[in-house]
Coordinates of N, CA and C in Angstrom, one line a residue:
X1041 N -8.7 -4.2 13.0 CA -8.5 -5.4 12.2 C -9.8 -5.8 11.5
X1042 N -10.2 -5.0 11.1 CA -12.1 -5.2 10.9 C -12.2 -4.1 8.9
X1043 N -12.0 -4.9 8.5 CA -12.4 -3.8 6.6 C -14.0 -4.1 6.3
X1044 N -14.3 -3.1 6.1 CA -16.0 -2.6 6.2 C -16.7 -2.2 5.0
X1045 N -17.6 -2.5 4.3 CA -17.3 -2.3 2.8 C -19.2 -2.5 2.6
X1046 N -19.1 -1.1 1.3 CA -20.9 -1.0 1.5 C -21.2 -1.9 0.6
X1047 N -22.7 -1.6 0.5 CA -23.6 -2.5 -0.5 C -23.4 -1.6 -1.6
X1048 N -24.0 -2.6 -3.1 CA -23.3 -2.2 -4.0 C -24.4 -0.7 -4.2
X1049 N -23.7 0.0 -4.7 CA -24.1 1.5 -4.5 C -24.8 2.0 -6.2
X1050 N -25.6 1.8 -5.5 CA -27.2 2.5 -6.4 C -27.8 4.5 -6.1
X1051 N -27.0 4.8 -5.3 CA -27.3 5.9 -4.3 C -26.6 6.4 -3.4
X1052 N -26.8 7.7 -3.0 CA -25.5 7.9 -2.1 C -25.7 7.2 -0.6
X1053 N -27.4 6.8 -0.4 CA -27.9 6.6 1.0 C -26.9 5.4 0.7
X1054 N -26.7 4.2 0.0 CA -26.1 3.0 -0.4 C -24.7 3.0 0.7
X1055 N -23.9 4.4 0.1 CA -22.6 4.5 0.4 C -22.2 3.9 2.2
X1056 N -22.9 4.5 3.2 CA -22.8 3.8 4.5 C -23.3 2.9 4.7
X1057 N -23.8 2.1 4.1 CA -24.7 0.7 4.4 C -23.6 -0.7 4.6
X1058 N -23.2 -1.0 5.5 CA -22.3 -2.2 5.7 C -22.5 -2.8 6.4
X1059 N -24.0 -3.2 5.6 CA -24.5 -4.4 6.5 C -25.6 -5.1 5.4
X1060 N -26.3 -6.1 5.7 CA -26.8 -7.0 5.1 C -28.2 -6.1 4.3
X1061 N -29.0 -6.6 3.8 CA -30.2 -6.2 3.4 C -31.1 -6.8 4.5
X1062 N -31.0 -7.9 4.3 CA -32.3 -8.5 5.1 C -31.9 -9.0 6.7
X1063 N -33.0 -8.8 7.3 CA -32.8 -9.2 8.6 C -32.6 -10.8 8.8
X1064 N -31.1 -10.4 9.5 CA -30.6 -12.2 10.0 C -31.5 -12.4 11.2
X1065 N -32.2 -12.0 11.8 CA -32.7 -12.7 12.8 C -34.1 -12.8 11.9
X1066 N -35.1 -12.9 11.1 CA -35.7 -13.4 10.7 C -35.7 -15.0 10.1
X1067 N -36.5 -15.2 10.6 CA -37.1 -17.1 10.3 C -37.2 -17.3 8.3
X1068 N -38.1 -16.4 8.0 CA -37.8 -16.6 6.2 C -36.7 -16.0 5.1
X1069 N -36.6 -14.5 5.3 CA -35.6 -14.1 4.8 C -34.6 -13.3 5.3
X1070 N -33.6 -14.2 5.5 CA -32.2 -13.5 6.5 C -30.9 -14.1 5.5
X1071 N -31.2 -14.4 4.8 CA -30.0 -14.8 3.5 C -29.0 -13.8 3.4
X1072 N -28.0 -13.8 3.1 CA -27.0 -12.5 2.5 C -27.3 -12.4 1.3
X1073 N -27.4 -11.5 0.8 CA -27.1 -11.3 -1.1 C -26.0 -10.7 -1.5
X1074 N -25.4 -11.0 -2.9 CA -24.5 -10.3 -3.3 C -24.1 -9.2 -3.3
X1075 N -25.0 -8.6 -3.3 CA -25.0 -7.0 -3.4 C -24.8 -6.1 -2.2
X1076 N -24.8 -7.4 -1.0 CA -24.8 -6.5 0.5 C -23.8 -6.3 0.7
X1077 N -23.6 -5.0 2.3 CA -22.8 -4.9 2.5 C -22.5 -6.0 3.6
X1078 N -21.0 -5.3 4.1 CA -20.5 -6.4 5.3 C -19.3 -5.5 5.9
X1079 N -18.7 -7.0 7.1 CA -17.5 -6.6 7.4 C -16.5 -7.7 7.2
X1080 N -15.4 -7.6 7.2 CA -14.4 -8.8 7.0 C -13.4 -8.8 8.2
X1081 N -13.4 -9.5 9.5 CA -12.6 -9.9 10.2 C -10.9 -10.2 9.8
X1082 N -10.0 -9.5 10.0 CA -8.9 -10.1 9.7 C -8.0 -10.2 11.2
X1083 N -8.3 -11.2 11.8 CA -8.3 -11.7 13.4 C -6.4 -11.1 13.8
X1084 N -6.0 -11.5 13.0 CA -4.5 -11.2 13.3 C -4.0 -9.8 12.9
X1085 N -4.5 -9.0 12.0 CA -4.0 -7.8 11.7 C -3.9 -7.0 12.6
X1086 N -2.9 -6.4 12.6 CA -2.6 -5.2 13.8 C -3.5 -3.7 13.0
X1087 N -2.7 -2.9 13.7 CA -3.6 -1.2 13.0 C -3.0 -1.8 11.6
X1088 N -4.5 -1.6 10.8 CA -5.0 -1.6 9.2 C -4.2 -0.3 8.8
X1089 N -3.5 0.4 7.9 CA -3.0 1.3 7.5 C -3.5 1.6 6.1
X1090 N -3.8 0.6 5.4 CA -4.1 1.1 3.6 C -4.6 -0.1 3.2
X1091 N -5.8 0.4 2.2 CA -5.7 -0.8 1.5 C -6.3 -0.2 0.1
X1092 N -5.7 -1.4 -0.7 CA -5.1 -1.4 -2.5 C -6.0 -1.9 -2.8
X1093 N -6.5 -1.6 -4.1 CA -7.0 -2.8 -5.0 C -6.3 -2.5 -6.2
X1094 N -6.0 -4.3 -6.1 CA -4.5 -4.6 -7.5 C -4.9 -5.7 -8.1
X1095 N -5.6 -5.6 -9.2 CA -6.2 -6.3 -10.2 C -7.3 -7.0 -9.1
X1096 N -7.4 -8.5 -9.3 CA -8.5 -8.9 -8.6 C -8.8 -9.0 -7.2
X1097 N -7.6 -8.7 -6.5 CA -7.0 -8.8 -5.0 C -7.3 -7.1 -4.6
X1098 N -8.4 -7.3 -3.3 CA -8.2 -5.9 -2.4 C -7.0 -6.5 -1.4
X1099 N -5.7 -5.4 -1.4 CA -4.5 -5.7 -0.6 C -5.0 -4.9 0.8
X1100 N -4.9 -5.9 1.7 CA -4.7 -4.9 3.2 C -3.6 -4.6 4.2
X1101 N -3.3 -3.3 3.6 CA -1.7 -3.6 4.5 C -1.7 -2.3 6.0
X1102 N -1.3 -3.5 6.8 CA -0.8 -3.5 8.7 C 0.1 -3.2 8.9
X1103 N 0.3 -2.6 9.8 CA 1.5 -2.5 10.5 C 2.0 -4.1 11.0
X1104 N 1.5 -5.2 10.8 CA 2.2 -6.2 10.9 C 2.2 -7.2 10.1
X1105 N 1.8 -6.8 9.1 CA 1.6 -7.4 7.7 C 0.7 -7.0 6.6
X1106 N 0.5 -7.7 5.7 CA 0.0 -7.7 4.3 C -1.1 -8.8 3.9
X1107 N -2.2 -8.9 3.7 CA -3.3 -9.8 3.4 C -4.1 -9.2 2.3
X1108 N -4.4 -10.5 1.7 CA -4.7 -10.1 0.1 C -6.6 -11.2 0.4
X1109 N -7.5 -10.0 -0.4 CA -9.4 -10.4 0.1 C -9.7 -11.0 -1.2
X1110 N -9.8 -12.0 -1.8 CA -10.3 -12.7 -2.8 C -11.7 -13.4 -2.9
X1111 N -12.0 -13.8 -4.2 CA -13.3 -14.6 -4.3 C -12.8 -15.6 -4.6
X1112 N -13.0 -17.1 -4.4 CA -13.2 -18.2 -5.4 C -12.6 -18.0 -6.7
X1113 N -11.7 -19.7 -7.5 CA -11.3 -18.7 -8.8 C -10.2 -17.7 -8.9
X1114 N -10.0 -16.6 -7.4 CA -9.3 -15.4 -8.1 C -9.8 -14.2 -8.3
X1115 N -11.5 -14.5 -8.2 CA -12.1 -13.3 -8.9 C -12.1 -12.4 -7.9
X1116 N -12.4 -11.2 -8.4 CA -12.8 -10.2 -6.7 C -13.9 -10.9 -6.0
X1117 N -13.6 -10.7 -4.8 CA -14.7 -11.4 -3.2 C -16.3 -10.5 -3.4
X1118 N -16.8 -10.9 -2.6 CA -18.2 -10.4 -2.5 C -18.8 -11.0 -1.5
X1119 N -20.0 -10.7 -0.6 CA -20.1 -10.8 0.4 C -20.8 -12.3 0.9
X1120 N -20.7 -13.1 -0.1 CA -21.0 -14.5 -0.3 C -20.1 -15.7 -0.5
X1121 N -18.7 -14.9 -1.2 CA -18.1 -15.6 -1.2 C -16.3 -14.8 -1.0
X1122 N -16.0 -14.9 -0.2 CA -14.4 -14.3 -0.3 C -13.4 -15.2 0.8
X1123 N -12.0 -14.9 0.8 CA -11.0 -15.6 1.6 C -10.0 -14.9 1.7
X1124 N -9.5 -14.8 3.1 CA -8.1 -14.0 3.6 C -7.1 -14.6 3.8
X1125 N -6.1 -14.2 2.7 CA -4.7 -14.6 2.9 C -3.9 -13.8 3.0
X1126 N -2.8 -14.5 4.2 CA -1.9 -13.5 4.5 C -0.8 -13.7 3.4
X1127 N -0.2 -12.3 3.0 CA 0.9 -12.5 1.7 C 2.5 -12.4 2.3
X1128 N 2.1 -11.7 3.5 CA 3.7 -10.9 4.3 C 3.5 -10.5 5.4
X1129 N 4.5 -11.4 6.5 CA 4.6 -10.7 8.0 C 4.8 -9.8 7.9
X1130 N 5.6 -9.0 7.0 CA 6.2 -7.9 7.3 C 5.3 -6.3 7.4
X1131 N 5.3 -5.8 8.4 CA 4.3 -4.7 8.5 C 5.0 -3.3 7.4
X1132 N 3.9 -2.4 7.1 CA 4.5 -0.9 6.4 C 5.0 -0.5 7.4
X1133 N 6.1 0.5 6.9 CA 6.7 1.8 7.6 C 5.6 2.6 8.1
X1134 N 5.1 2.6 7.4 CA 4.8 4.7 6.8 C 2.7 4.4 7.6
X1135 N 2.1 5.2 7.8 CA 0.6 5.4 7.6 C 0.3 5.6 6.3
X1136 N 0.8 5.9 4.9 CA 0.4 5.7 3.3 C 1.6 6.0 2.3
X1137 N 1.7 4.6 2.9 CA 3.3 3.8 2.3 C 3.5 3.2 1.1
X1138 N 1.8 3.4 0.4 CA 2.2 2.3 -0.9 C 1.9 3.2 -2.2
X1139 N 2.5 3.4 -3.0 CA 2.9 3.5 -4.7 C 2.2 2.8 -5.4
X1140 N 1.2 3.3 -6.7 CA 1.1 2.2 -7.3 C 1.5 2.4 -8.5
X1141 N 2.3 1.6 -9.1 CA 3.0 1.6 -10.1 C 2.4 0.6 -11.8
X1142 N 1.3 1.3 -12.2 CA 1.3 0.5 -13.4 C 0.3 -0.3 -12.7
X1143 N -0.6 0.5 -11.6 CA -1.5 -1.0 -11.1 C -1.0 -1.9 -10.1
X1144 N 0.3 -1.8 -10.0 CA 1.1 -3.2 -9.0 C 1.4 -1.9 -7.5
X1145 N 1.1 -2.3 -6.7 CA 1.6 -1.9 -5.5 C 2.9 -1.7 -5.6
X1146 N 3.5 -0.8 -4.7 CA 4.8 -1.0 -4.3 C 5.4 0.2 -3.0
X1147 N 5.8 -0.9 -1.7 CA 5.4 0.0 -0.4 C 7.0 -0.3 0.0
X1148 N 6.9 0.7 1.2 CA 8.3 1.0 2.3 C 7.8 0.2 3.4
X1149 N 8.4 -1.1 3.7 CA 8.5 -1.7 5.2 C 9.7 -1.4 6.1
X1150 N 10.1 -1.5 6.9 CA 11.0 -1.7 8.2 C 12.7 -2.4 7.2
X1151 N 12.1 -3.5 6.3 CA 13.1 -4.7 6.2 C 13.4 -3.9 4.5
X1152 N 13.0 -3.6 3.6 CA 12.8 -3.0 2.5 C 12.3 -2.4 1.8
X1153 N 11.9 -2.4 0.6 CA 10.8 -1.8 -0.6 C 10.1 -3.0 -1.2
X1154 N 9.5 -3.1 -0.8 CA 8.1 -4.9 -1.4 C 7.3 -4.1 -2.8
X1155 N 7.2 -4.9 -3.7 CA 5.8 -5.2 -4.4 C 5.2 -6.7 -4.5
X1156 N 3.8 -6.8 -5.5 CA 3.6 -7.8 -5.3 C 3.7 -8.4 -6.4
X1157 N 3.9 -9.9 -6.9 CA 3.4 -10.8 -7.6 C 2.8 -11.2 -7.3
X1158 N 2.6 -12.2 -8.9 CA 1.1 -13.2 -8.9 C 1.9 -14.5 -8.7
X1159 N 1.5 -15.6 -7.7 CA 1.9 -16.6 -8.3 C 1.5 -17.5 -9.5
X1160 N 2.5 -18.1 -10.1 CA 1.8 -18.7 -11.1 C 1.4 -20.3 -11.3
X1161 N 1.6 -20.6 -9.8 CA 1.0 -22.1 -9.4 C -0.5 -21.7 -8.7
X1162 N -0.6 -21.1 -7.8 CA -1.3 -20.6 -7.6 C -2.7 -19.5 -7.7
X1163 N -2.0 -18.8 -8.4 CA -2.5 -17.3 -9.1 C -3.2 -15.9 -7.6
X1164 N -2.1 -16.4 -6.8 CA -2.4 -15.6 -6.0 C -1.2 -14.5 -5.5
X1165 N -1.7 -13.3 -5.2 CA -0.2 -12.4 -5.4 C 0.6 -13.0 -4.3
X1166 N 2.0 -12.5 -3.8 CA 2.9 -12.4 -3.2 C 3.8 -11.4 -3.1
X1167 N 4.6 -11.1 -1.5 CA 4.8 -10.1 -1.7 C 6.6 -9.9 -1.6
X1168 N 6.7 -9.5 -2.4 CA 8.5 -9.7 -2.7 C 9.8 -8.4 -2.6
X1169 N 10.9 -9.0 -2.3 CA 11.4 -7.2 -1.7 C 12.3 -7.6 -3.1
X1170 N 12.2 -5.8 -3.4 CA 13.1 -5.6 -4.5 C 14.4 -5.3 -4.0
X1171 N 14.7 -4.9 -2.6 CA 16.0 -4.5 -2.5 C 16.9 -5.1 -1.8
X1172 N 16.2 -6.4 -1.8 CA 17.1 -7.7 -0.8 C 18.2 -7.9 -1.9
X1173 N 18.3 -8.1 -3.3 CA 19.2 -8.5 -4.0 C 19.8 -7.4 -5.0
X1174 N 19.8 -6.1 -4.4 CA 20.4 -5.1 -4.9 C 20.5 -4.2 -4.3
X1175 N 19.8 -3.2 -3.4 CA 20.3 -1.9 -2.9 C 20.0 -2.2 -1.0
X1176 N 19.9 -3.6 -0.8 CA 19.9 -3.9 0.5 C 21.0 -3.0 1.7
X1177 N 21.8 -2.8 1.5 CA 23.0 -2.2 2.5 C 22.4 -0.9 2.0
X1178 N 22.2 -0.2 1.4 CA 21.9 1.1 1.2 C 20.9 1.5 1.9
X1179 N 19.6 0.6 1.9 CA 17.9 0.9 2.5 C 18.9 0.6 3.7
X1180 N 19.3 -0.4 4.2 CA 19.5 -0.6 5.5 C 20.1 0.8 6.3
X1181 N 21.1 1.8 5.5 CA 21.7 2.8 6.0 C 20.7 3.9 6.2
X1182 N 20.1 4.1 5.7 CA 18.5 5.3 6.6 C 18.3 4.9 7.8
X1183 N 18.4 5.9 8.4 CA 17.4 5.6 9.8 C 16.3 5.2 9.8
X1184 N 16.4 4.2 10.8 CA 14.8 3.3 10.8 C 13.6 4.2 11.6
X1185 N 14.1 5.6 12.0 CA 13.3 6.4 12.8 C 12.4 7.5 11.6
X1186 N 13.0 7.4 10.2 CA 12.8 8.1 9.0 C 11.7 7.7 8.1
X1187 N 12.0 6.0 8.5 CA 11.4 5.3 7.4 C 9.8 5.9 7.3
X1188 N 9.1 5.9 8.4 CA 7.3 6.0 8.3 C 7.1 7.5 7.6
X1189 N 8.4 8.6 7.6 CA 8.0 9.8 6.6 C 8.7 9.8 5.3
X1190 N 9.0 8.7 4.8 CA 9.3 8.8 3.4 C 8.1 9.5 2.6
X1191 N 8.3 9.9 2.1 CA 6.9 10.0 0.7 C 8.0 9.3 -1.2
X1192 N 6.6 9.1 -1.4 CA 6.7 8.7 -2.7 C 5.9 9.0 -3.6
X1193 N 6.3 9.0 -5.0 CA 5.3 8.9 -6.0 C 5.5 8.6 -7.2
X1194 N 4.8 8.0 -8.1 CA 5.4 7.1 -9.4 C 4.8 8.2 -11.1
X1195 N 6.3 8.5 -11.9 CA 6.1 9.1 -12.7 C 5.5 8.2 -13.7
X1196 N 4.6 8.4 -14.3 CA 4.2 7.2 -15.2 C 5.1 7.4 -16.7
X1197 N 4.9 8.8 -17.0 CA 6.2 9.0 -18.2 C 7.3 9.2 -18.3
X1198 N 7.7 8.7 -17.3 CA 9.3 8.8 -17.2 C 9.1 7.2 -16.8
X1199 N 7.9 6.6 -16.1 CA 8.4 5.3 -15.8 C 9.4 5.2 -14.7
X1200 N 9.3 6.0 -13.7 CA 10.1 6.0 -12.4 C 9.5 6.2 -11.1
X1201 N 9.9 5.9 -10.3 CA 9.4 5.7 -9.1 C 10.4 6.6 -8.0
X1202 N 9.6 7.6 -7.6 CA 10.7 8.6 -6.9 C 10.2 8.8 -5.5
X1203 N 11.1 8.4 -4.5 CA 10.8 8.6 -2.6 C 11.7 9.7 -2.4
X1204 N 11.4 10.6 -1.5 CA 12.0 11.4 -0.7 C 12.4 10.8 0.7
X1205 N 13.5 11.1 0.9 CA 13.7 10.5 2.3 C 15.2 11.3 3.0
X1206 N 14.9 11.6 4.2 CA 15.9 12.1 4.9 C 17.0 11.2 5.6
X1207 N 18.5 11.6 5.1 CA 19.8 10.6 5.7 C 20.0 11.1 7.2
X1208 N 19.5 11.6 7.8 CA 20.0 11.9 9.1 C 18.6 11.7 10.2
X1209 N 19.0 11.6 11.3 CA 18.1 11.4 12.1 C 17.3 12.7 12.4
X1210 N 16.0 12.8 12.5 CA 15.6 14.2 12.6 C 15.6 14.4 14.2
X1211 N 15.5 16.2 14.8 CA 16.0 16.5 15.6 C 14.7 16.6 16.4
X1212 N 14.0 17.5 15.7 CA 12.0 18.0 16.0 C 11.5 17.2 15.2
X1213 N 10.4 17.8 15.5 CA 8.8 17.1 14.7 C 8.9 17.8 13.3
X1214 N 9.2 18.9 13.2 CA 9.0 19.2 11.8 C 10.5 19.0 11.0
X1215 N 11.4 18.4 11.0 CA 12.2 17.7 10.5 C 12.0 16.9 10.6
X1216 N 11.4 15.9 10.8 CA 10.5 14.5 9.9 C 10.2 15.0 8.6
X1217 N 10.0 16.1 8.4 CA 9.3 16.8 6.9 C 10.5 17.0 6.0
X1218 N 11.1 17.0 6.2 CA 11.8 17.9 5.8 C 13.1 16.9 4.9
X1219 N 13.7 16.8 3.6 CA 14.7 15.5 2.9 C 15.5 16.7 2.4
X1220 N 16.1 15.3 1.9 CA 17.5 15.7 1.6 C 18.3 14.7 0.6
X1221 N 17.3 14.0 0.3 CA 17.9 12.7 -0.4 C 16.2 12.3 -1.5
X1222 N 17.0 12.0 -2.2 CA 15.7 11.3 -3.5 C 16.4 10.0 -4.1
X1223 N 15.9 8.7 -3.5 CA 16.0 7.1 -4.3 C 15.0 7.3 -5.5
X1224 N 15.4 6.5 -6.6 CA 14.6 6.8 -8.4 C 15.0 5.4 -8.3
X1225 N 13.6 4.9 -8.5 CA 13.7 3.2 -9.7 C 13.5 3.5 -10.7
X1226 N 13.9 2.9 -11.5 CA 13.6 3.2 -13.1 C 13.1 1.9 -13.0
X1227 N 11.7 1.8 -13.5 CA 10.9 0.6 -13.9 C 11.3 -0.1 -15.3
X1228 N 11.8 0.8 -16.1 CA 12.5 0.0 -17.5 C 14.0 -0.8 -17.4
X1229 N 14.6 0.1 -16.6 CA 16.1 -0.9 -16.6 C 16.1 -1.6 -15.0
X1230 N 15.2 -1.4 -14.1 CA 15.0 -2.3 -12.5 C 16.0 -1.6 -12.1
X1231 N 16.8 -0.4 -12.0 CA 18.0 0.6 -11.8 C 17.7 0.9 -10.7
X1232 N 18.8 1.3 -9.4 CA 17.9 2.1 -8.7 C 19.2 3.3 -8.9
X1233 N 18.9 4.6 -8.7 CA 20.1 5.4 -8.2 C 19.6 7.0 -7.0
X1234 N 20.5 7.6 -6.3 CA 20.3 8.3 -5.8 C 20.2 10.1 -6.1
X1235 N 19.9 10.7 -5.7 CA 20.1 12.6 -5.7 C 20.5 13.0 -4.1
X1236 N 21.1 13.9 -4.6 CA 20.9 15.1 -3.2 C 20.3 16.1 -3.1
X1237 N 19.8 16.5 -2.3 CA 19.0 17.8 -2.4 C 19.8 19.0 -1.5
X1238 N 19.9 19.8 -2.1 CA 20.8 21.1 -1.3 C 19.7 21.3 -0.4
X1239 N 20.5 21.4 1.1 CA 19.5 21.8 2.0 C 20.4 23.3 2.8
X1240 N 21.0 24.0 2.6 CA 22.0 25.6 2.5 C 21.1 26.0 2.1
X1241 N 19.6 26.0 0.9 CA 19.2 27.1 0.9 C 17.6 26.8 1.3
X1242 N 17.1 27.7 1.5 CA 15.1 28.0 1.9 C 14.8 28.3 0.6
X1243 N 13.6 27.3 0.3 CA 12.6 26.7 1.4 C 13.2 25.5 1.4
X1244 N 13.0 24.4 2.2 CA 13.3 23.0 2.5 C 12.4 22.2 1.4
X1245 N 12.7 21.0 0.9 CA 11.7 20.1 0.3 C 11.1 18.9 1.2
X1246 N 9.4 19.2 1.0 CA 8.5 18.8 2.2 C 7.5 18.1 1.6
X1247 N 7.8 17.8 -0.2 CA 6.7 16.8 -0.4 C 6.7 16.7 -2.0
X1248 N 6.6 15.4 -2.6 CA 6.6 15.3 -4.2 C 5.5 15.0 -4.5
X1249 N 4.8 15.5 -5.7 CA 3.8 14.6 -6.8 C 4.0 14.8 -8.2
X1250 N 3.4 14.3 -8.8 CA 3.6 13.7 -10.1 C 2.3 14.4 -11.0
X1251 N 2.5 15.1 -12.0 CA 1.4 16.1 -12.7 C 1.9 16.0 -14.2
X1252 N 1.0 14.9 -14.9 CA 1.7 15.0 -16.3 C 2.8 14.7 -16.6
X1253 N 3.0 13.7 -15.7 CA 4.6 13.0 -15.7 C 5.6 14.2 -15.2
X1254 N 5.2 15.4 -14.7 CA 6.2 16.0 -13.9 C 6.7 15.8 -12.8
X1255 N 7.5 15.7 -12.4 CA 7.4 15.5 -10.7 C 7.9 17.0 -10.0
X1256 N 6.9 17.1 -9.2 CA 6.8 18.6 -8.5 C 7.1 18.7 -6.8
X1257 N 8.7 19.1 -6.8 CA 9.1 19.0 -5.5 C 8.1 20.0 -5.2
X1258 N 7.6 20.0 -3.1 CA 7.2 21.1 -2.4 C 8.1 21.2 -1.4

């Protein structure tokens, strides 16, 4: 529950330093400065699993939720000035569950597929399910025992957003790997639709990425 973050980095010695410059137990200079490092308590987070930076908000997403690290303003935090808000009870599926799409998050929980907004009373994100008011009974039909090995990855030229994910419950450990099914958002029409993957022939498909807007089953 603890995000650790160096001083601002002049050097590589910089890179592990997460901790202040000057000594707090000294009488004249024990001040924080900007530029130090630190730690940020987030008292209620369960295991930390990932964290985003999405525009001015570092996102920290838990297994039992979602909290967004800010400065004053909106601006990014610093070690003088920041605030933790929680955006979503809802914890990720997966150990590196989240997509980013154009900049904007967008992850696998237990309950759906979330991204986030900004509010615009507030100007703080929020975290919203895309598939509560459209492919709800569908997410809901995967096994909840599947969800933490989805993979994903977002074509930027095609503008789609493509998960692998297995319809059946797996048997072993290395069928967790192993799909049979591909969900596609289309980011231009908010579409979702499905594929099958022939699994009758070798090799099995065990993992996608995205190369020049290709997307490259493994």
């Amino acid at each position: 529950n603890r995000v650790y973050f160096s001083q601002i980095i002049g050097d590589r010695v910089s890179v592990g330093k997460c901790y202040q410059k000057n000594d707090p137990t000294s009488e004249v200079n024990f001040d924080i400065l900007p530029d130090d490092g630190g730690v940020i308590v987030i008292a209620e987070a369960g295991e930390i699993r990932q964290v985003v930076n999405s525009g001015n908000s570092l996102l920290v997403f838990a297994s039992n939720g979602t909290w967004a690290i800010n400065g004053s303003d909106n601006n990014p935090f610093s070690p003088t000035n920041y605030s933790v808000t929680r955006i979503s009870e809802i914890g990720t599926a997966g150990i590196l569950p989240t997509i980013l799409v154009e900049g904007i998050p967008v992850w696998i929980t237990n309950e759906g597929i979330y991204t986030i907004q900004v509010s615009e009373i507030s100007r703080l994100p929020n975290a919203v399910s895309i598939t509560k008011d459209t492919i709800q009974t569908f997410f809901d039909s995967i096994p909840k025992d599947n969800l933490p090995y989805i993979k994903g990855v977002y074509n930027s030229v095609e503008k789609v957003v493509i998960w692998l994910y297995r319809s059946t419950v797996a048997s072993t450990v290395s069928d967790n790997y192993e799909y049979d099914k591909m969900l596609v958002l289309d980011r231009v029409s908010n579409a979702f639709y499905k594929h099958s993957i022939s699994t009758s022939l070798a090799p099995s498909v065990s993992g996608i990425i995205a190369v020049d807007g290709l997307d490259l089953n493994g």
